[in-house]
Structure formats: structure tokens, C-alpha cells
Amino acid sequence: MELSKNFIPGEVETKWYQHWIDQGYFHSVPNDKPAYTVVIPPPNVTGVLHMGHCLNNTIQDILVRRARMQGMNPCWVPGTDHASIATEAKVVAMLRERGIAKSSLSREEFLSYAWEWKEKYGGIILQQLRKMGCSLDWERTSFTMDPDYYETVIKVFIDLYKKGKIYRGKRMINWDVKAKTALSDEEVIHKEVNGKMYHIRYKLDLPGEEFITIATVRPETIFGDTAICVHPKDPRYTHLVGKHAFVPMINRRIPIIADDYIEIEFGTGALKVTPAHDINDFQLGQKHGLEVIDTMNDDGTMNDAAPMYIGKDRIEVRKIIAKDLEASGNLVKIEDYVNQVGFSERTDAIVEPRLSLQWWVDMKQLAAPALEKVMSDEIHFHPAKFKNVYRHWMENIKDWCISRQLWWGHRIPAWYDQEGNVYVEASLEKVHASFPETVGKALYQDADCLDTWFSSWLWPIEVFKGMSNPNNAEINYYYPTSTLVTAPEIIFFWVARMIMAGEEYMGKIPFKDVYFTGIVRDKQGRKMSKSLGNSPDLLGLIDQYGADAVRFGIMIASPAGNDLLFDESTLEQGRNFNSKLWNATKLLKMWEPRQSNEGPIPEDATFAMDWFQAKLSATQLEVDEMLKTFRLSEALKTIYGLIWDDYCSWYLEWIKPGFEQPIHAKVFEKSIAFYDDLLQLLHPFMPFITEEIHHMLKTQTQDLCVQELAPIGKVDESVLHAGVLLKNVISTLRDARNKNQIKPKDAIDVHIQSENNAAYQTIQNILAKQVNAKTVAYTNAPIGSSIVVALEKDKFYLVSDQAIDTVGLKVNLLKDLAHQKGFLESVEKKLANEKFVQNAKPEVIAIEQKKKADALARIQTIEESLAQLG
RNA sequence: GGGAGCAUAGCUCAGUUGGUUUAGAGCAUCUCGUUUACACCGAGAGGGUCCGCGGUUCGAGCCCGUGUGCUCCCA
């Protein structure tokens, strides 16, 4: 069979993915094997695959495929999140394009559009995950608004309400003026913005023309001012405390109060207090019993509290009012000022602090056990540094605002009567049943939906119907899940809350390990974003390089716990690795028909096989340890080196028969077996090409995907050391050839001067092949007119037809000598230090003494070689 | 303002309880090479006052203090 020049991924990927699905390899049912459960962080139902998903899901797939090979019963559950704000925003935008305003639709009409849209576009992302090779159990695909999931969310709301952990209250919330909804603190992104600081003077209610000047970045909110506050010890203002001033333009009279919250140095030292529009002012207002005047509508425009600007957007008003204040003589000055402004994560609108009646979860009690589980390492965080972040947040936890003024989501199960009484039940019928006094009354349901995360926090439980069908066989088998792989950005949104829900509703942690991936950034370290246009098209990259290469590229550049600087060159490296694997296959296939059973296995081939076996076992152990500790990138690097360097560059060259010569059948079979082991080791990282080659090597009884790992063999350390020696000799002699400009084609004669010839005899054929030597001989005395090379205590004389560059040789030897002498000196100094000899452990001293002996021997060898050069 | 983390080769990173040859890998760079697996390749080389300063120790990339720079989280 003639193989194509290079590996062509496209067809192979489609073929194997379909085959794996057809065989049902990814579908899990409870059995007597240990479960390895992973629930996907559900992407937004409207989402498309980006680099972050690629990293995150590649990692999950590696863990899941590895578990499958380890004989566990892996179950990786796919699904999507209804993502209320993001999805509703997309549907609104879609409707607007069709000329339909959301406000013209009833709730039911809007939701039918939303569902239609979800059915059409939702889940594209799940298709894309197949392209990457993810071994998800598609029969378990879940959605946070599936009927039983929906009921569960409602049930949890009612339960927490009845336990007194959910309440309704008027609080300052973050208001998204574009989406017209409340946001949780976590949904607000603070950015530095270049703004202005306006100094505005307020006329005092005193005889004469006296003023007090305040500094603010938000002059448009002056209509909501209900006090001016100064520091009680600020000598500039003490005489004014208790007096009054007038708000410019509307001339409303407000008190001047004192509070040590004020920073004397900041601005003018006098603060305008606007309780309706600033969280700190609100608290100050509460403390001092100030009035709250809301000056804005829910879309961010001014209301009738700001009579001259009604209906104008607050940002626009900021510019206009500056001019108007100037005209009225109240504007003292404007300075440039950089401040932090909150933006909505979803709509990027500037968030307005707003006083509003919302639903809240009391977090204090929920947080305590969830904190403990992580601090005690019952749940392991990888990397552990995130424990600090988690603790800090949990210890300062604030109540969770869970109502959103949206239609797409789980509608809050609360009904109100005309008197404003609240009845919380799953349906109107149940309200009537539980509260007979409501029968016959006009009740209306809360119009709001719940925060998306109020459903996501039940994900590891409800994908197995753990709430809607408690104690079913699946939840009992799969829960707690094994590993959660997610971004550190959602540690509070999601991870912390899942732990709380797990404790509250299952009495158990939801997962044992949490692996936090890095954030994917571009080469310059910038976050990937639509606006920067630095987010590559993932499917395009898969087409270009192949899914395996993309997986390789993203994993090799992804150190545990660090951000990943995405650079297409690592994908190239992945593609090159594909080629390497492909070419090694070609070589083996070329040898296949040349097998021979005649005679014993050559001694050098035996050595090569023993050595690679030892190397393979040693590396398998290493990789095992790395994967256990989630050092995936390191594991991949190690496997990469094992295949490319040890197997291809060394092993295959060592056993390679001469031109058109036969290969011993036993050696061939062993080489195929080694290669298959390597493919298996690599499979979780690069599933497609490994499965393909696995089947090319020979007729297989089993797919690689489900092949269990064989126990790891014993590591023969002495063979390993012999291999290191051989490699060193080869490299050293090749270097000498290079430095002396001996052409690769010119064969040389090698004479070895060693006290241990036996060590070289088994490997001399390999040595000859690798350094292109006609002969390898042993000697007790220097060989004239040769190139001398020293390695440890042994000397090698290379005889060639080429002229010898004795000058160059000498330079190198002298350099080496200087290095060795310097080293010897440092060792001797250490050994001469009495305190060292007294305090250091005996092993350490022994090592130092060996270092000294080795260095002395080496110096002697070099000096002899130099003497011979004359 | 509060908290956390990071600083090792041009780049991205390893470096496990302080001692395992005066620091390792991959990529990039340079030199040589088209010898039937592979130029998406092979062989080889160069490249680092381990951020500065101070301390503990017989001994510090690793521990302590301090300074500087960067990143993230919270307000």
C-alpha cells in the first residue's frame, strides 16, 4: 500500500468520529466500573465555538479519554445554557431587524419567537464540539430550560423562599439601561475611563453671596442631591455643618452634613450626596436619614425630577448641563479625571446604580459549608492558588440579586394581590390551594425571570435528574462528578454556587477536582474579543491544520494555571507532528514486506529494543504522574519528545536495516508494538490520527479509543544509562566530525580507548551506523594523526582522509579544560570547607567527592589529548 | 484604597522538602547537510550577573525582608 506523502486529516476525522458514535463508545450507563463523570460547562445556547471553548473542551476530552483507557466508565455530559440576557438580547436584535419591537409583543408571543430562534440556531456549538473530537455522551444532551430542569429551578426557588433564604427587598442594584434589567455584581465589568471632574458651586442659604463648591464626575445627577457632606474635622467647612445650600438650577434646599467617610484630600472635600444614584451615597443617606430622589427612567433617560432634561439620556445631559451650569455661573472648573466605570458584561452599556425592588438570596448560610469544603481540600482546586481568591470572596460574600427583568428564562413563581401580598408557589392553582384566602382575588404573577446562574448552579445535579427524580440510579452512580474544568472568571458565578447547591440539595460536594484553565489571549497578551478582531476562526483553523493539530497546538502552549498566548505557530508544530507520525508509519510499512526470520536477533537491535522498552516504561510512569496532577501540557511535551526524539530519531535509526536489507521479524513486530503503545499514550491528546495509524499498523481486534492501558513494565535503569552513554558518544563524535568539516558521506575509522571495552561492544554497530564509521576498533594507546575526542574517562580517535584541524581541536579542548578546572576548583573549595563537611548530609558529601574524582579524571583525559596534539 | 499572583535563554515555560556536575525543555536563531520515512526533515551550535538590594545558611533560582515592574480580583 502506497501511503500519501502527508497525513490528510479531514476525511479521517469524519470517518472515525462517526465510527466511535456508531459503536456507542461515548455513551455511558451505570455499571460496576468506577464512574468518571464530567459535566460540560454549558456554553450559551446561542454561542459559537471560540478559542476558550477549544481549550476548555480539549482538556475535558483528554481527561475523559484517558479515563476510558484506564478502564473507568467515563460519562461526559453535553448541554447548553439558556443564557437569559445574552439570548434575549439576540432575539430582540433579530426582531428589530425584522421591524418588530419587543414592546409590541406579548410575553407569549415573544417567547415563541425566542424558542423558534433557539431551535434554529441553538446548539450549533454542540455540532462544533464534534469537529474537535470531543467524546461527549450525546444521548445525555441537556438544556437548562428542559421541562424537568425548569420545574427543578422553580422548586429550588420555592424551597429557599420557604426556608427564608430568598427574600424580596429594595436595594441598590446594578441596572443595565439597554437590557432594562438588574445585574448581579459579577455581571458588571469595571473599566478605567477618561472622564471629567466638574467643580460646581452651590449657593449657601446664608445672608450674602456665599457658595460651597463640590466636585463630581456626574453633574447630571444633581437633581437627585439630598445633602452635601463634608468631613467633620475639615476646618474649611466645620462652620457650615448644619446649614443649608441650594441645588443649582432647581434651587432645592438641602442640608450640609458631616461624616468621616469623606476624604478631605479628594476633590474639594465636599461631596454632593445623591442616594438614588450611587451605592456609597445610598449608604450615607440611610445613615443620615436622607430623602431618595430618583431622577432617571429605566432606559437611562432623565425623568421629571430633572425638569429641563426630561427624556434625554443621562450621558448626553452630562455634556449639556455643563454648559448650562456655566451659563448660570455655577460651574467653577472642569478637570480631566480617570475613574472606574461599570459596564454591563452582556450589553456593554454603562451600568446605573439604581434603587429597586428585587429578589435576593441570603448567601451567608449557604457560603459557610461551601467555603469549608474547598479550604479542607475535600474539593481540590488546580492550581491551588485559586483557593485564596475563593476564600476572600466567600468570606465577604454579599446577597445575590436573582431577579432579572427579562422574559427568556425561568419565571419567578410569585404572585401578588392588589394589596401587595406575595404568594410563592409553583402555579396559580397551588397558590389557591396553599392560600385559600386568595381564591377569587385578582392575582398577577411576577413578570421577572431568574438569573441564569440560578439554574446553572444545579447543573451537576439536574443533568442526572437528581432533583426532579431524587435518588434515581444515575444520580447515585454519577454524583459527585469527578472533575470540573472551567475558566477562573466564573469561579464566583458558577463554581462557588454549584458547591453551595450541592451541599444544600445533595448533602455532598458536586465534584472532587476543579481544574481552572487559563484565559486565551493573543500573541501580545490581549484578551480575545470581537471588538479587537483578534479571535481566530476556530473551524477555519481545524480545516487548515486538522483537529489533532489544533488540539496539540492549544495544549502545548497551555501551562497549568497560566494564561495561554495563542500563536498559530504552535498549530503548525502540531501539523508537523502529524507528519512525523505519518512518516514513521510509512517507514514501518516499508519494512513490513522485508521481514526475515533467519538467524538470531542482532545484538545491537536487542540493545535498542531493551533500551526503548525501559525508556517507554519510564515515560509512561512520568506521564501518569503528570496527568494525575493535571500537568497536561507537560505530559504532552513529554510524549512528544518520546515519540519524536527517542522513538523516531534514536530507536528507529538504531534498528534501521541497511539499504534494501531485511529486518528481523521479531524486531519488526516489537517496533510495531512500541509504536502502538506510543499511539495509545498520545491518543487522548490527538485522537484521530492515533486511531487511524493504530489500524494501519496491523489488523487490530479493538479500536484504540476503547483499548485499556496495559500495566507499565519495570524500568531497567542500567539499560537506560547505557542508552544515555551511547547517545552522548554519538553526539560527541558527530560534533567532532562537524567541527572538522568531515563530509557526512565520508566514512571514518573509530578507535576507542577505554577501561571498559565490553560496554561498547554491544553497541558498536549502532555507533558505527550513527557516526558513519567503517570500522570500530579498541586500543590501549593513542592513535597518530587522528582527531581526539574525550568523553568522561574514555578517548575516541577518529581517523579520516580529511586534513585535521588541530588548531580548532585544541581550542575546543582548552575551553573544555578551563571549564573543568573551574568546576573542580568550586568542588574542592566546598570540600575544604570544614563547616560543610560537618553539616552536610553524608550523601551530599559523597556526591561532591564523586564530582571531584570525575572532574580529575576528565582533566587528565583532556590533558593527554592535548599532549598528543603537540 | 484592599487582596492575590507573577518576574529564570529572543518567546512560552519546567526547575518537586535549599546540595544530583558553575541552571533545563520546546519554539525561534545560526552553521552544515537534499544519504529512499520525513526540508512539515536531519546533524550540530550559540544563547541566561535566575528583576534590583539586603538577610538567614557551610551552601540560595528555591527560604525571609525590602524595592521595582507587570497581571488579575474586589471596592
XYZ file of C-alpha atoms in Angstrom, chain A residues 397-755:
359
model
C -19.992 37.351 50.401
C -22.943 39.585 49.592
C -26.502 38.645 48.915
C -27.253 37.525 45.397
C -29.706 39.504 43.298
C -31.520 36.837 41.293
C -34.355 38.664 39.555
C -33.896 39.847 36.006
C -36.339 42.000 34.090
C -36.412 39.596 31.186
C -38.856 37.157 29.653
C -36.441 34.467 28.429
C -35.755 32.296 31.429
C -37.400 30.737 34.464
C -40.267 32.976 35.532
C -40.313 33.817 39.197
C -43.071 31.769 40.862
C -44.509 34.601 42.915
C -47.995 36.044 42.741
C -49.187 39.372 44.105
C -52.601 40.586 45.054
C -53.836 44.167 44.901
C -52.674 44.822 48.461
C -49.143 43.798 47.543
C -49.096 40.483 49.423
C -46.741 37.881 47.993
C -47.604 34.219 47.459
C -44.816 31.894 46.358
C -45.898 28.605 44.755
C -45.221 26.752 41.531
C -48.547 27.670 39.935
C -51.665 29.730 40.468
C -53.571 26.555 41.388
C -51.052 25.795 44.074
C -51.272 29.346 45.374
C -55.007 28.933 45.699
C -54.529 25.590 47.404
C -51.949 26.811 49.881
C -53.549 30.200 50.482
C -57.346 29.752 50.370
C -57.832 33.434 51.091
C -56.568 34.190 47.568
C -59.341 32.294 45.824
C -61.453 34.753 43.909
C -58.893 37.551 44.262
C -57.173 39.085 41.280
C -53.591 37.815 41.383
C -50.835 38.579 38.971
C -47.526 36.757 38.560
C -44.155 38.447 38.927
C -43.061 39.422 35.417
C -39.391 38.812 36.029
C -37.116 35.860 35.317
C -34.390 34.356 37.407
C -30.716 34.982 36.858
C -29.253 32.369 34.501
C -26.837 31.218 37.162
C -29.772 30.374 39.389
C -30.325 27.443 37.027
C -26.660 26.739 36.211
C -25.820 26.103 39.839
C -27.963 22.953 39.697
C -26.232 21.619 36.561
C -24.213 18.701 38.007
C -27.322 17.518 39.838
C -30.125 18.032 37.383
C -28.398 16.666 34.265
C -28.849 13.345 36.107
C -32.366 14.323 37.253
C -31.097 14.388 40.795
C -33.738 16.920 41.853
C -36.691 16.069 39.645
C -36.277 12.361 40.370
C -34.346 12.163 43.618
C -32.214 9.137 44.407
C -32.506 7.656 40.956
C -29.876 5.129 39.898
C -27.972 7.587 37.715
C -27.563 10.381 40.221
C -26.449 7.853 42.782
C -23.874 6.446 40.392
C -22.546 9.590 38.671
C -22.706 12.121 41.506
C -20.438 13.608 42.819
C -18.827 14.235 39.475
C -15.086 13.783 39.136
C -13.553 16.860 37.604
C -14.873 20.241 36.646
C -12.895 22.113 34.011
C -13.691 25.783 33.801
C -12.369 29.314 33.497
C -11.304 31.172 36.641
C -13.538 34.036 35.537
C -16.619 32.152 36.655
C -15.328 30.907 39.978
C -17.977 33.024 41.774
C -20.735 32.982 39.192
C -20.753 29.262 38.921
C -18.191 27.156 40.786
C -18.913 28.550 44.236
C -22.656 28.387 43.719
C -22.579 24.803 42.457
C -20.773 23.841 45.626
C -23.475 25.589 47.660
C -26.279 23.891 45.741
C -24.529 20.532 46.046
C -24.307 20.896 49.793
C -27.846 22.237 50.149
C -29.631 19.709 47.963
C -27.435 16.611 47.818
C -25.598 16.990 51.074
C -22.492 16.264 49.034
C -19.881 18.155 47.072
C -20.651 18.339 43.334
C -17.107 17.479 42.143
C -13.789 16.368 43.574
C -11.366 18.351 41.442
C -11.686 21.703 39.770
C -9.220 22.494 37.026
C -9.046 26.175 36.170
C -7.832 26.819 32.667
C -6.040 29.960 31.662
C -7.567 32.670 29.578
C -6.803 32.505 25.884
C -5.045 35.661 24.793
C -3.444 36.715 21.558
C 0.288 36.791 20.937
C 0.543 40.240 22.506
C -1.251 39.058 25.613
C -4.522 40.792 24.862
C -7.770 39.099 25.683
C -9.550 37.784 22.655
C -12.560 39.857 21.789
C -14.863 40.616 18.923
C -14.050 44.307 19.017
C -10.300 43.725 18.700
C -10.891 41.230 15.931
C -8.101 39.075 17.328
C -10.218 35.996 17.787
C -9.353 33.406 15.167
C -11.963 31.362 13.391
C -11.633 28.002 15.065
C -13.408 25.941 12.429
C -11.220 27.548 9.791
C -8.162 26.526 11.763
C -9.448 22.962 12.066
C -9.939 22.878 8.301
C -6.489 24.229 7.739
C -4.458 22.224 10.246
C -6.722 19.384 11.331
C -8.418 18.917 14.684
C -5.495 16.975 16.159
C -3.050 19.733 15.279
C -5.316 22.376 16.798
C -5.670 20.311 19.954
C -1.918 19.823 20.066
C -1.204 23.483 19.449
C -3.504 24.750 22.131
C -2.369 22.201 24.717
C 1.366 22.526 24.184
C 1.091 26.268 24.830
C -1.101 25.925 27.869
C 0.879 25.728 31.102
C -1.272 24.727 34.054
C -2.863 27.735 35.690
C -1.378 30.286 33.344
C -2.949 32.187 30.527
C -2.371 30.897 27.073
C -0.831 33.146 24.480
C -2.308 31.817 21.299
C 0.048 31.721 18.372
C -0.725 29.922 15.157
C 2.834 28.625 15.021
C 2.016 26.028 17.668
C -0.674 24.706 15.340
C 1.978 24.404 12.686
C 4.044 22.464 15.163
C 1.047 20.203 15.660
C 0.676 19.685 11.961
C 4.370 18.889 11.679
C 3.938 16.360 14.429
C 1.156 14.768 12.408
C 3.584 14.492 9.517
C 6.202 12.949 11.731
C 3.778 10.307 12.938
C 2.709 9.696 9.389
C 6.246 9.301 8.124
C 7.220 6.917 10.876
C 4.245 4.849 9.781
C 5.464 4.959 6.200
C 8.876 3.727 7.256
C 7.440 0.825 9.222
C 5.150 -0.093 6.351
C 8.164 -0.079 4.049
C 9.904 -2.606 6.262
C 6.863 -4.814 6.584
C 7.482 -6.890 3.445
C 11.189 -7.139 4.225
C 10.843 -9.218 7.385
C 13.067 -12.231 7.827
C 13.157 -14.915 10.486
C 16.627 -16.097 9.655
C 19.264 -16.216 12.349
C 19.251 -14.734 15.825
C 18.190 -11.198 16.580
C 21.188 -8.942 16.055
C 22.834 -7.884 19.288
C 22.503 -4.172 18.610
C 18.814 -4.495 17.817
C 18.337 -6.334 21.109
C 20.031 -3.488 22.885
C 17.878 -0.950 21.067
C 14.695 -2.810 21.993
C 15.701 -3.237 25.632
C 16.598 0.406 25.831
C 13.376 1.652 24.272
C 11.319 -0.631 26.461
C 12.950 0.895 29.527
C 12.543 4.410 28.171
C 8.900 3.782 27.320
C 8.066 2.403 30.747
C 9.868 5.231 32.492
C 7.994 7.802 30.432
C 4.649 6.098 30.929
C 5.175 6.420 34.658
C 6.089 10.069 34.314
C 3.075 10.842 32.148
C 0.807 9.025 34.539
C 2.024 11.185 37.393
C 1.670 14.374 35.362
C -1.879 13.598 34.337
C -2.831 12.752 37.888
C -1.697 16.212 38.919
C -3.285 17.930 35.910
C 0.024 18.914 34.305
C -1.417 18.221 30.890
C 0.826 20.469 28.889
C 3.925 18.905 30.399
C 2.547 15.439 29.746
C 2.025 16.268 26.093
C 5.547 17.698 25.793
C 6.940 14.551 27.317
C 5.038 12.301 24.932
C 6.044 14.490 22.016
C 9.706 14.141 22.933
C 9.385 10.408 23.470
C 7.921 9.891 20.024
C 9.949 12.366 18.045
C 13.351 12.051 19.661
C 13.525 8.710 21.383
C 11.445 6.609 19.033
C 11.983 8.281 15.654
C 15.387 9.911 15.928
C 17.127 7.291 18.043
C 15.324 3.968 18.194
C 14.230 3.683 14.573
C 17.678 4.728 13.381
C 19.309 2.154 15.648
C 17.261 -0.733 14.302
C 17.131 0.524 10.729
C 18.377 -2.163 8.335
C 20.833 -1.251 5.583
C 19.605 -0.189 2.176
C 17.080 -2.763 0.954
C 18.258 -5.184 3.625
C 15.808 -7.393 5.534
C 14.704 -6.663 9.077
C 14.403 -9.415 11.653
C 10.706 -10.249 12.066
C 10.944 -10.121 15.865
C 12.440 -6.664 15.715
C 9.777 -5.508 13.307
C 6.959 -6.841 15.463
C 8.408 -5.246 18.558
C 8.746 -1.925 16.779
C 5.103 -2.054 15.720
C 4.108 -2.893 19.290
C 6.142 0.026 20.653
C 4.546 2.349 18.169
C 1.090 1.184 19.127
C 1.898 1.873 22.781
C 3.033 5.358 21.865
C -0.144 5.989 19.914
C -2.164 4.922 22.900
C -0.257 7.277 25.160
C -0.908 10.109 22.712
C -4.497 9.222 21.890
C -6.255 11.403 24.500
C -4.460 14.438 23.092
C -4.694 13.615 19.383
C -7.459 11.074 18.963
C -7.959 10.989 15.207
C -4.502 10.376 13.790
C -3.670 7.891 16.516
C -6.782 5.839 15.804
C -6.041 5.944 12.082
C -2.445 4.789 12.419
C -3.368 2.209 15.038
C -5.436 0.498 12.374
C -2.779 0.890 9.710
C -0.094 -0.854 11.723
C -1.796 -4.229 11.631
C -5.192 -5.848 11.783
C -6.484 -4.786 15.159
C -9.080 -6.512 17.277
C -10.046 -3.328 19.038
C -10.285 0.392 18.437
C -7.629 2.429 20.176
C -10.318 4.666 21.617
C -11.518 1.941 23.976
C -8.322 -0.038 24.411
C -7.301 -0.350 28.023
C -3.813 0.608 29.047
C -1.568 -2.346 29.815
C 0.240 -2.358 33.148
C 3.501 -0.466 32.982
C 6.634 -2.640 32.851
C 9.625 -2.437 35.180
C 12.231 0.133 34.325
C 15.714 -1.290 33.776
C 17.873 1.595 34.992
C 21.164 0.130 33.779
C 19.901 -0.155 30.204
C 18.623 3.387 30.466
C 22.098 4.544 31.500
C 23.728 2.613 28.694
C 21.404 4.436 26.309
C 22.434 7.791 27.709
C 26.094 6.868 27.253
C 25.521 5.741 23.679
C 23.662 8.937 22.803
C 26.428 11.016 24.366
C 29.142 9.222 22.415
C 27.213 9.588 19.181
C 26.571 13.294 19.717
C 30.152 13.947 20.730
C 31.591 12.141 17.734
C 29.138 13.819 15.352
C 30.118 17.155 16.796
C 33.784 16.327 16.241
C 33.034 15.362 12.655
C 31.145 18.598 12.139
C 33.849 20.760 13.672
C 36.449 19.104 11.495
C 34.285 19.526 8.467
C 34.227 15.859 7.617
C 31.555 15.415 4.960
C 28.582 13.287 6.043
C 29.312 10.851 3.222
C 32.925 10.289 4.228
C 33.241 7.232 6.415
C 35.765 7.266 9.270
C 37.516 4.728 11.447
C 36.901 4.916 15.165
C 39.363 3.688 17.800
C 38.107 3.521 21.353
C 40.458 3.742 24.302
C 38.553 2.681 27.383
C 38.940 0.644 30.512
